[in-house]
Short mmCIF file of C-alpha atoms in Angstrom, two decimals:
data_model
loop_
_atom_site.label_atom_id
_atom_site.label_comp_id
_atom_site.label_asym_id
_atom_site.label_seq_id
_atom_site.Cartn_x
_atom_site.Cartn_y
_atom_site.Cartn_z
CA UNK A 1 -0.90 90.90 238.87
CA UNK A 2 2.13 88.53 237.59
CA UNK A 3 1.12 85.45 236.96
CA UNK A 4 3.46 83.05 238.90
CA UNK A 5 4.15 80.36 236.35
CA UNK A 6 6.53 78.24 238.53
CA UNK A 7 3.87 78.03 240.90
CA UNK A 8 1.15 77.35 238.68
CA UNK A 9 2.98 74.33 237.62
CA UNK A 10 3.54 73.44 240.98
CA UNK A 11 -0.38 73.93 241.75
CA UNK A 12 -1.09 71.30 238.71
CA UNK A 13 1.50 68.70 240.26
CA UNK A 14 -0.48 69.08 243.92
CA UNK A 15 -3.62 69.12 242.32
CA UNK A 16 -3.23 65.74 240.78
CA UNK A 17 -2.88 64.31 244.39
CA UNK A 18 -5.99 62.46 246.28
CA UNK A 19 -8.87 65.02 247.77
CA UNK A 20 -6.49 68.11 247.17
CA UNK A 21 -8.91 70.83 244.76
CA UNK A 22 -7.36 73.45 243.01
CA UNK A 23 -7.37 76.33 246.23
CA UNK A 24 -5.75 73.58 248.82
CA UNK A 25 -2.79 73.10 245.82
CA UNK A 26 -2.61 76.52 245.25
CA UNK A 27 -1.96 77.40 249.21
CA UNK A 28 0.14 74.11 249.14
CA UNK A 29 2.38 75.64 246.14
CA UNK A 30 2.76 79.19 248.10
CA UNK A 31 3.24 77.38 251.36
CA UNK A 32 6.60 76.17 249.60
CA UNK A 33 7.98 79.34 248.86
CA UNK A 34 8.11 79.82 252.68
CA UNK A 35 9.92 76.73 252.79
CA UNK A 36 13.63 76.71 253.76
CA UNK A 37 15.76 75.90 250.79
CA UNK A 38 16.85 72.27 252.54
CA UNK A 39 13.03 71.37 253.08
CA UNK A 40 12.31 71.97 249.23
CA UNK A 41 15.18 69.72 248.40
CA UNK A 42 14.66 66.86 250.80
CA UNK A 43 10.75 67.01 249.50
CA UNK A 44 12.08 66.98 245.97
CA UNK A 45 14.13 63.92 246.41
CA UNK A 46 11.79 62.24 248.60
CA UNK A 47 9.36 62.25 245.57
CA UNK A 48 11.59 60.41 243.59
CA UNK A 49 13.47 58.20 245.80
CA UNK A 50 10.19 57.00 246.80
CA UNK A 51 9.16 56.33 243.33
CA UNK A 52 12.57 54.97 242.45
CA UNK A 53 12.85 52.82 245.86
CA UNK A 54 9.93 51.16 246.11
CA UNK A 55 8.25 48.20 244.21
CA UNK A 56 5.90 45.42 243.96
CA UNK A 57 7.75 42.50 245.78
CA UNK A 58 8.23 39.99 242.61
CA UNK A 59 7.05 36.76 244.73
CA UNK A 60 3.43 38.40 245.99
CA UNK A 61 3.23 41.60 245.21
CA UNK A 62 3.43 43.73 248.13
CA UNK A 63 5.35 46.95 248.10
CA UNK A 64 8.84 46.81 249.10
CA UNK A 65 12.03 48.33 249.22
CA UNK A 66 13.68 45.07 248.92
CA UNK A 67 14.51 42.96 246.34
CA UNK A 68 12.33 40.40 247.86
CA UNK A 69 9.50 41.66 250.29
CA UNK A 70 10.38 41.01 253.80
CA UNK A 71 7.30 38.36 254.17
CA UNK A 72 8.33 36.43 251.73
CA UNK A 73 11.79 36.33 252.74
CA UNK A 74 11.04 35.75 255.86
CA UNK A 75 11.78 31.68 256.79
CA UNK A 76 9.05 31.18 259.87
CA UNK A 77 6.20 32.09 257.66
CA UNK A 78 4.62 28.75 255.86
CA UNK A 79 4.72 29.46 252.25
CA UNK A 80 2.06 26.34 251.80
CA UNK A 81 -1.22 29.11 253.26
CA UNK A 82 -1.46 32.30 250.88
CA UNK A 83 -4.03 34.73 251.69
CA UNK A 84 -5.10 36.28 248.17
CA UNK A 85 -5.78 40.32 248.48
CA UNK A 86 -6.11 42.61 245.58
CA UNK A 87 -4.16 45.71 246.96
CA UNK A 88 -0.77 45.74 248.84
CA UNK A 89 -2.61 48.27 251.83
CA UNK A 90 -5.20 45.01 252.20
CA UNK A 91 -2.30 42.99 254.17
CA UNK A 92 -2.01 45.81 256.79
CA UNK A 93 -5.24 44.17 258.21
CA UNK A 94 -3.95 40.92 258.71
CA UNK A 95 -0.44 41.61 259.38
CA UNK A 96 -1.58 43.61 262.01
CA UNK A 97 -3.80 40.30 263.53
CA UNK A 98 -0.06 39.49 264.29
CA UNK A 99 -1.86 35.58 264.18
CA UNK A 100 -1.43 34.16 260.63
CA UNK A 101 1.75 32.69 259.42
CA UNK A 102 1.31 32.33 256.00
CA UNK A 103 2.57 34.47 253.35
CA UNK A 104 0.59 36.69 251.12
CA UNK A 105 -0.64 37.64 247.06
CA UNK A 106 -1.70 40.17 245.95
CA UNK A 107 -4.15 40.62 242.86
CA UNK A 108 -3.13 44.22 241.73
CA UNK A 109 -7.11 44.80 241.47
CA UNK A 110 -10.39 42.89 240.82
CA UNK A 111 -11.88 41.26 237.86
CA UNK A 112 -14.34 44.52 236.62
CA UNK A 113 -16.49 44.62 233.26
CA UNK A 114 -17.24 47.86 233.88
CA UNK A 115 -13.31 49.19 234.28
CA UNK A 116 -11.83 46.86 231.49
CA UNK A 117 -9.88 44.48 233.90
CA UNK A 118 -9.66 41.27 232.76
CA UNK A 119 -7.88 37.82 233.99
CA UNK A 120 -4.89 39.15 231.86
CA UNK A 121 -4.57 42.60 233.90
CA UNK A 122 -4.30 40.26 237.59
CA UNK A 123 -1.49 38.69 238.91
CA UNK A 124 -3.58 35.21 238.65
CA UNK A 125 -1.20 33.28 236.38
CA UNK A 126 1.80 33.90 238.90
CA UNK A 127 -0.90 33.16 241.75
CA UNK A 128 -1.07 29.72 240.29
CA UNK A 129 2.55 29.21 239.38
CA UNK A 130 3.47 29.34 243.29
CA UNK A 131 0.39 27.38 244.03
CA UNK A 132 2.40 24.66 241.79
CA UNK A 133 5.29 25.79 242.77
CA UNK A 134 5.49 26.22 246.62
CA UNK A 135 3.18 22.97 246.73
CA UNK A 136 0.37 24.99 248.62
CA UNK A 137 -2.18 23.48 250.83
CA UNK A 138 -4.77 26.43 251.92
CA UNK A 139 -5.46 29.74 249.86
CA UNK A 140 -7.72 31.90 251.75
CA UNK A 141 -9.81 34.29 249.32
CA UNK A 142 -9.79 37.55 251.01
CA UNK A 143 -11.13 40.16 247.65
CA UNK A 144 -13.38 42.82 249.04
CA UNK A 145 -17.05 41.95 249.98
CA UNK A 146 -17.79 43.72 246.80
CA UNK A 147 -19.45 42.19 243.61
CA UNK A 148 -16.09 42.62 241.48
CA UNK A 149 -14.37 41.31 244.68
CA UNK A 150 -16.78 38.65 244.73
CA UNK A 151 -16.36 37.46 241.16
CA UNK A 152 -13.18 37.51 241.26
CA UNK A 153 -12.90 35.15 244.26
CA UNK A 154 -15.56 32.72 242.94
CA UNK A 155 -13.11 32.86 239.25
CA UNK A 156 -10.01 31.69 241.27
CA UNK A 157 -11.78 29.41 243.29
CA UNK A 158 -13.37 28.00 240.17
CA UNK A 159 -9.64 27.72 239.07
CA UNK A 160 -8.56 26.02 241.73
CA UNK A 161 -11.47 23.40 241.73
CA UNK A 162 -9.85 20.39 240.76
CA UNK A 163 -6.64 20.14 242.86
CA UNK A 164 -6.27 19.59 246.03
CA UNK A 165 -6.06 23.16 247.52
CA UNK A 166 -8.12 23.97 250.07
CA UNK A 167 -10.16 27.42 249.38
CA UNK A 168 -12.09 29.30 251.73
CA UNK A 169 -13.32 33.09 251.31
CA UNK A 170 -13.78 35.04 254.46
CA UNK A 171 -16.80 35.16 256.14
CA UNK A 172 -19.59 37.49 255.60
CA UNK A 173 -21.95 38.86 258.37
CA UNK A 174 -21.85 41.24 260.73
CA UNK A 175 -19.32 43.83 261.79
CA UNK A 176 -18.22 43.78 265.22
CA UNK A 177 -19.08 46.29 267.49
CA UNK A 178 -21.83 47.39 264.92
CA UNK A 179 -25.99 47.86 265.73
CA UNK A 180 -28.30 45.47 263.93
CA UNK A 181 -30.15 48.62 262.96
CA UNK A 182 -27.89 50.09 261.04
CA UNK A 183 -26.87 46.71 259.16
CA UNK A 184 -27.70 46.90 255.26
CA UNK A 185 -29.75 44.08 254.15
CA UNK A 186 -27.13 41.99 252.04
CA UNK A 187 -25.35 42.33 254.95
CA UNK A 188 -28.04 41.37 257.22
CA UNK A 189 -28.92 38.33 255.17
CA UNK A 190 -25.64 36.96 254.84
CA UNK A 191 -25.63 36.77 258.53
CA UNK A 192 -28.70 34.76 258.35
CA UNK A 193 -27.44 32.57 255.86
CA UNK A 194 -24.15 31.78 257.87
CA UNK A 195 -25.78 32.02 260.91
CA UNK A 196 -23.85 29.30 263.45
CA UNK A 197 -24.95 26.64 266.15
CA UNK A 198 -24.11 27.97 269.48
CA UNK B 1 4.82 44.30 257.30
CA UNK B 2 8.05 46.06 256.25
CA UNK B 3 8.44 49.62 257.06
CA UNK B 4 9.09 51.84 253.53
CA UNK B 5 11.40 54.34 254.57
CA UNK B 6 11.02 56.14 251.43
CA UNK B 7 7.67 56.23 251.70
CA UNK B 8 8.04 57.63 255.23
CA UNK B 9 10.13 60.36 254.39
CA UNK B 10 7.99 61.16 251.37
CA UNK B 11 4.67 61.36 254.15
CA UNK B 12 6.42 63.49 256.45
CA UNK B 13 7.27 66.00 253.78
CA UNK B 14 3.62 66.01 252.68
CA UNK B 15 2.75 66.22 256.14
CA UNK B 16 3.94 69.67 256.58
CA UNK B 17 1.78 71.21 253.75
CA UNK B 18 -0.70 73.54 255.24
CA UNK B 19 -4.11 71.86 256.01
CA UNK B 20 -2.38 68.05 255.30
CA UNK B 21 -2.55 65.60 258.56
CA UNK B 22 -0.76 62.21 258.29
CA UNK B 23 -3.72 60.06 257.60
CA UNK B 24 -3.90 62.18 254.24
CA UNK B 25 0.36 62.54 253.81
CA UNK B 26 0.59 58.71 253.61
CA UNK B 27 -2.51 58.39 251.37
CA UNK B 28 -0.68 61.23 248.77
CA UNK B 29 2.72 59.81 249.75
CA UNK B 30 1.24 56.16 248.04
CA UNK B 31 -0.25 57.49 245.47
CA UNK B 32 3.10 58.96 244.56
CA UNK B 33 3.72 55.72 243.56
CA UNK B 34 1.27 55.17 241.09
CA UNK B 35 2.36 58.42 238.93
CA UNK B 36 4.12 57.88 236.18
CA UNK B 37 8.33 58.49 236.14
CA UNK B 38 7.53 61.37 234.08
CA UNK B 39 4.72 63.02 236.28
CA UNK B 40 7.35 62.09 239.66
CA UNK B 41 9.80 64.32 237.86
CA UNK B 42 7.52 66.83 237.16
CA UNK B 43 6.85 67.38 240.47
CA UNK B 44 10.19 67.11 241.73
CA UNK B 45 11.16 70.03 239.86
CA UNK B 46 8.30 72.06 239.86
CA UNK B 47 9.57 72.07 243.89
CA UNK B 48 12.49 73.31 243.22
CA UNK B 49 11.73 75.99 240.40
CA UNK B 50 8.86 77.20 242.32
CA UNK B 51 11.62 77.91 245.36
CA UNK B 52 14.52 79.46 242.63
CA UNK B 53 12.05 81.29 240.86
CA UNK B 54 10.04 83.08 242.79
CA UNK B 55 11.13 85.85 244.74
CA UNK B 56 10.00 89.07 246.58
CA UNK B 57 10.03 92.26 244.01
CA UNK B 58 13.08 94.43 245.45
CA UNK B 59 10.72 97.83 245.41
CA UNK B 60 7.59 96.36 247.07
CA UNK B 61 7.94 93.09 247.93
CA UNK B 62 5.47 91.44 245.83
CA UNK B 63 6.36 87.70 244.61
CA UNK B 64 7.48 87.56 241.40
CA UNK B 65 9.79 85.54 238.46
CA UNK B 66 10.76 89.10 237.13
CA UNK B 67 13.50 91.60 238.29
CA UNK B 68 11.14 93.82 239.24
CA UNK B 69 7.37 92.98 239.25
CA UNK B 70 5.03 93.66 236.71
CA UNK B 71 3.25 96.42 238.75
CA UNK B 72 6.89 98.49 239.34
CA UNK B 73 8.09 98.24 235.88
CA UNK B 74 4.70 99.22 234.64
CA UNK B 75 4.94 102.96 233.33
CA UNK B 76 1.52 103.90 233.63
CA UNK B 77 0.99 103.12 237.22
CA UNK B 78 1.26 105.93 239.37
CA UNK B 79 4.27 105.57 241.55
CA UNK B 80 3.03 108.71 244.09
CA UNK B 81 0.45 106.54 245.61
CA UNK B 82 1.16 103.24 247.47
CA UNK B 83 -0.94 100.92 248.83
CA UNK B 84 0.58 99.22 252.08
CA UNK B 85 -0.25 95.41 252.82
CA UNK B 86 0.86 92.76 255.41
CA UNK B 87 1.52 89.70 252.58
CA UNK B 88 1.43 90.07 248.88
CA UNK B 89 -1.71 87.73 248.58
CA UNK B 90 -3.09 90.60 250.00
CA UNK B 91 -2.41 92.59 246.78
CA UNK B 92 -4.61 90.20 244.39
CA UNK B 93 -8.54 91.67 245.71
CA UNK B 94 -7.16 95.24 244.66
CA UNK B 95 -6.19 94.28 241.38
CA UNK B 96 -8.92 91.90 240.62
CA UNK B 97 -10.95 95.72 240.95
CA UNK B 98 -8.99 97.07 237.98
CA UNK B 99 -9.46 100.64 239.50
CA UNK B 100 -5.85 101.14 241.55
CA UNK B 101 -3.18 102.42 239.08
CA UNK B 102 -0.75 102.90 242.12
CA UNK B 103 1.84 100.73 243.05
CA UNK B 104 1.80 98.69 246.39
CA UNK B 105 4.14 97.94 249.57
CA UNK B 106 4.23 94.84 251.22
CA UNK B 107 5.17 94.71 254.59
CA UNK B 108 5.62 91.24 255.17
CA UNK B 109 3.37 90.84 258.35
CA UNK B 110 2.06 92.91 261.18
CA UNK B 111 3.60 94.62 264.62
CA UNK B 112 2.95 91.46 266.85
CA UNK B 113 3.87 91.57 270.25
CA UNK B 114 2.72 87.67 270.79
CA UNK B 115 4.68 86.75 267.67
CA UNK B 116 7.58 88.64 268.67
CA UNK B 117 7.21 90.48 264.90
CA UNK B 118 8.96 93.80 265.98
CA UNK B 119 9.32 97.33 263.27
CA UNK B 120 12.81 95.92 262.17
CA UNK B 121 10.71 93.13 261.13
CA UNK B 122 8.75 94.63 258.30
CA UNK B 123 9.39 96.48 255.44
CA UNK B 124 8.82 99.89 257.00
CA UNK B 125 12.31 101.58 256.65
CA UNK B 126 12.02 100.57 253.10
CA UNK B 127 8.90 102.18 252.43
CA UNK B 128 9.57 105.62 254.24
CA UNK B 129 12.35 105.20 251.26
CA UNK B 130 10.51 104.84 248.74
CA UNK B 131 8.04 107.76 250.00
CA UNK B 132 10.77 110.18 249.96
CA UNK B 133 12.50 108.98 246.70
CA UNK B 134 9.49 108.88 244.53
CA UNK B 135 7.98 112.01 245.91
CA UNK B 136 4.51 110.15 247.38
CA UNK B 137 1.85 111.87 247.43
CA UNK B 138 -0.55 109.17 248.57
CA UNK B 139 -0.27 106.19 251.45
CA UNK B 140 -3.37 103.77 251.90
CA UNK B 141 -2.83 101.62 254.73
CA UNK B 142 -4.50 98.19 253.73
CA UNK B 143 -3.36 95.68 256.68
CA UNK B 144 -6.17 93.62 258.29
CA UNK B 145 -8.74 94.52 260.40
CA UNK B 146 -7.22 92.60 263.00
CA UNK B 147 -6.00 94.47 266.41
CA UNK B 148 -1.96 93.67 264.93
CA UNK B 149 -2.85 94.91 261.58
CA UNK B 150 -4.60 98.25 263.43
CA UNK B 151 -1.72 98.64 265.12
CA UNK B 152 0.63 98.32 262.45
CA UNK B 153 -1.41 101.08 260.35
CA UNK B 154 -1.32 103.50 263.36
CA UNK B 155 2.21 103.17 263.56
CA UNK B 156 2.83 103.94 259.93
CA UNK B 157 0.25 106.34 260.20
CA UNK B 158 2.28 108.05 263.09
CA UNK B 159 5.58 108.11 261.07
CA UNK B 160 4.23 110.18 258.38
CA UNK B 161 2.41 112.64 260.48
CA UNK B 162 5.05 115.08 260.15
CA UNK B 163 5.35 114.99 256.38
CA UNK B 164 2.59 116.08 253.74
CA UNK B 165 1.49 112.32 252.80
CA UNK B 166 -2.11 112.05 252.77
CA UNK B 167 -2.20 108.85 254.67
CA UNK B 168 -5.56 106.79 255.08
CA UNK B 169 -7.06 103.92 255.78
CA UNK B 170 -9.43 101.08 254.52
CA UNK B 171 -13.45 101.86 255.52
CA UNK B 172 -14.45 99.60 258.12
CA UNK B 173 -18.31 98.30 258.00
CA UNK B 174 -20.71 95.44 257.42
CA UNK B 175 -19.63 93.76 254.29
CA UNK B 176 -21.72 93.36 251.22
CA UNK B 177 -24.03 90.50 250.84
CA UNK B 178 -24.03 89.97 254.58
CA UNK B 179 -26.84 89.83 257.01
CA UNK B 180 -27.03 92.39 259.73
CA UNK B 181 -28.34 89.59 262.13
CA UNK B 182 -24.87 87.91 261.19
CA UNK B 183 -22.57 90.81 261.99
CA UNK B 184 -19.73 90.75 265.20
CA UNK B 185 -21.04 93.61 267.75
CA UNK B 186 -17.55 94.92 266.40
CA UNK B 187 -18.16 95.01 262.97
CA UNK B 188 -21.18 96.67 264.08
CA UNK B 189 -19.97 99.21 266.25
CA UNK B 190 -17.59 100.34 263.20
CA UNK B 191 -20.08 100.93 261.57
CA UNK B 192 -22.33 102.91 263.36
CA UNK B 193 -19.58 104.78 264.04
CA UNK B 194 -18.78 105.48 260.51
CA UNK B 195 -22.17 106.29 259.12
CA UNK B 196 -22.75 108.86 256.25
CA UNK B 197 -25.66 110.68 255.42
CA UNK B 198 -27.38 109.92 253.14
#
């Protein structure tokens, strides 16, 4: 049979997307043929406005559609208390808290031997330039509980060790709601270690 | 945190890909965003060709890029002996065989009272057309073993009892590879019912 080239190509460009294999792209191309003609075009654009429209916020890195993000521009929120995260999806989290009135930055990644990122690749220089800057009191290290997260929090704390910002790293232990048995043992024993007077 | 509209728009169109929920929309809508201009373009396009492109094949309704598809326009298939299918996916299994040198007819769906799919529906004035025009000798009725695509075949079947058409359909029995203790009571039944000596 005919080999559909048009829809091969469009098979490649699903392909390339998260978790989709080569079948689910290849139903996903053919499901777009049954497509109305205004669908296809609205998905077309939406690809690129998307990619055109949105960008990393200059001041902390979040996406935005803005020219400045609307945390940053936002006057109520104390630009003296930045949480550091090292992907724009991590603020969801605390934005969601709806309890912390600070303002945010975010990494672009963590320090990693193994992937090639180095100091260079982070936004660390620009972290310290508004810690100068915006005259910043408390940064709150909030990397993932990982070991590249880890090293990179204990690098910009190390940074930060001889002014007179405060830096604390978010607590380790363990997760609410969870069952002791299931609790790994780093996990486990930095519960113990943090354990609290009650 | 500020609501991307672009992103939004970009989620809902992913959303209504076959087998795509939102959770994983908004996950490919993101990583949109981390493709390069180039690769965004790509896409876009390969949308939109895919849609211009492709079309049904004016004789027998298979998709193609072509005119006519590459199984009409071939001489040395036998045009005297159609094979009839619901969707022109359906068309791929025969000619992954390599044995068929007859053409095909895709109807476009089944008889479905539920689905409201009535005969003006499907290609069926179109193929009594072709049957006539190109002298055919030979009618294989190859919709699926599902009570619409039965009744579809009768119907067809029905139409061209008056004329000399030798019109049959696909055996029904336990597949190959299976396991009898596996097979539907139908599936069964069939095939009892259509056993050969041996």
């Amino acid at each position: 049979m005919e080999k559909l080239k048009s829809v091969e190509k469009l098979t490649d460009a699903f392909s390339k997307l998260p978790g989709v294999g080569h079948k689910s792209a290849e139903k996903m191309a053919y499901s777009v043929l049954d497509m109305s003609d205004e669908d296809v075009e609205l998905f077309s654009s939406a690809l690129k406005d998307a990619k055109r429209k949105v960008h990393k916020c200059p001041e902390c890195g979040i996406l935005t559609e803005n020219d400045i993000c609307e945390i940053c521009s936002d006057k109520g929120r104390h630009k003296d208390r930045i949480i550091v995260v090292s992907y724009p999806k991590d603020v969801l989290g605390f934005e969601k808290l709806a309890t912390y009135d600070g303002v945010y930055h975010v990494l672009g990644g963590t320090l990693s031997a193994v992937n090639g990122v180095g100091v260079d690749d982070l936004a660390i220089v620009s972290l310290l330039e508004r810690i100068k800057r915006d005259n910043v009191k408390e940064v709150i290290l909030a990397t993932n509980p990982t070991i590249d997260g880890e090293t990179t929090a204990l690098y910009i704390a190390k940074l930060l060790e001889s002014t007179d910002v405060e830096v604390s790293r978010l607590a380790y232990g363990l997760p609410m709601g969870g069952h002791l048995e299931y609790a790994d043992s780093l996990t486990l024993s930095k519960a113990l270690e943090g354990r609290k007077k009650i």
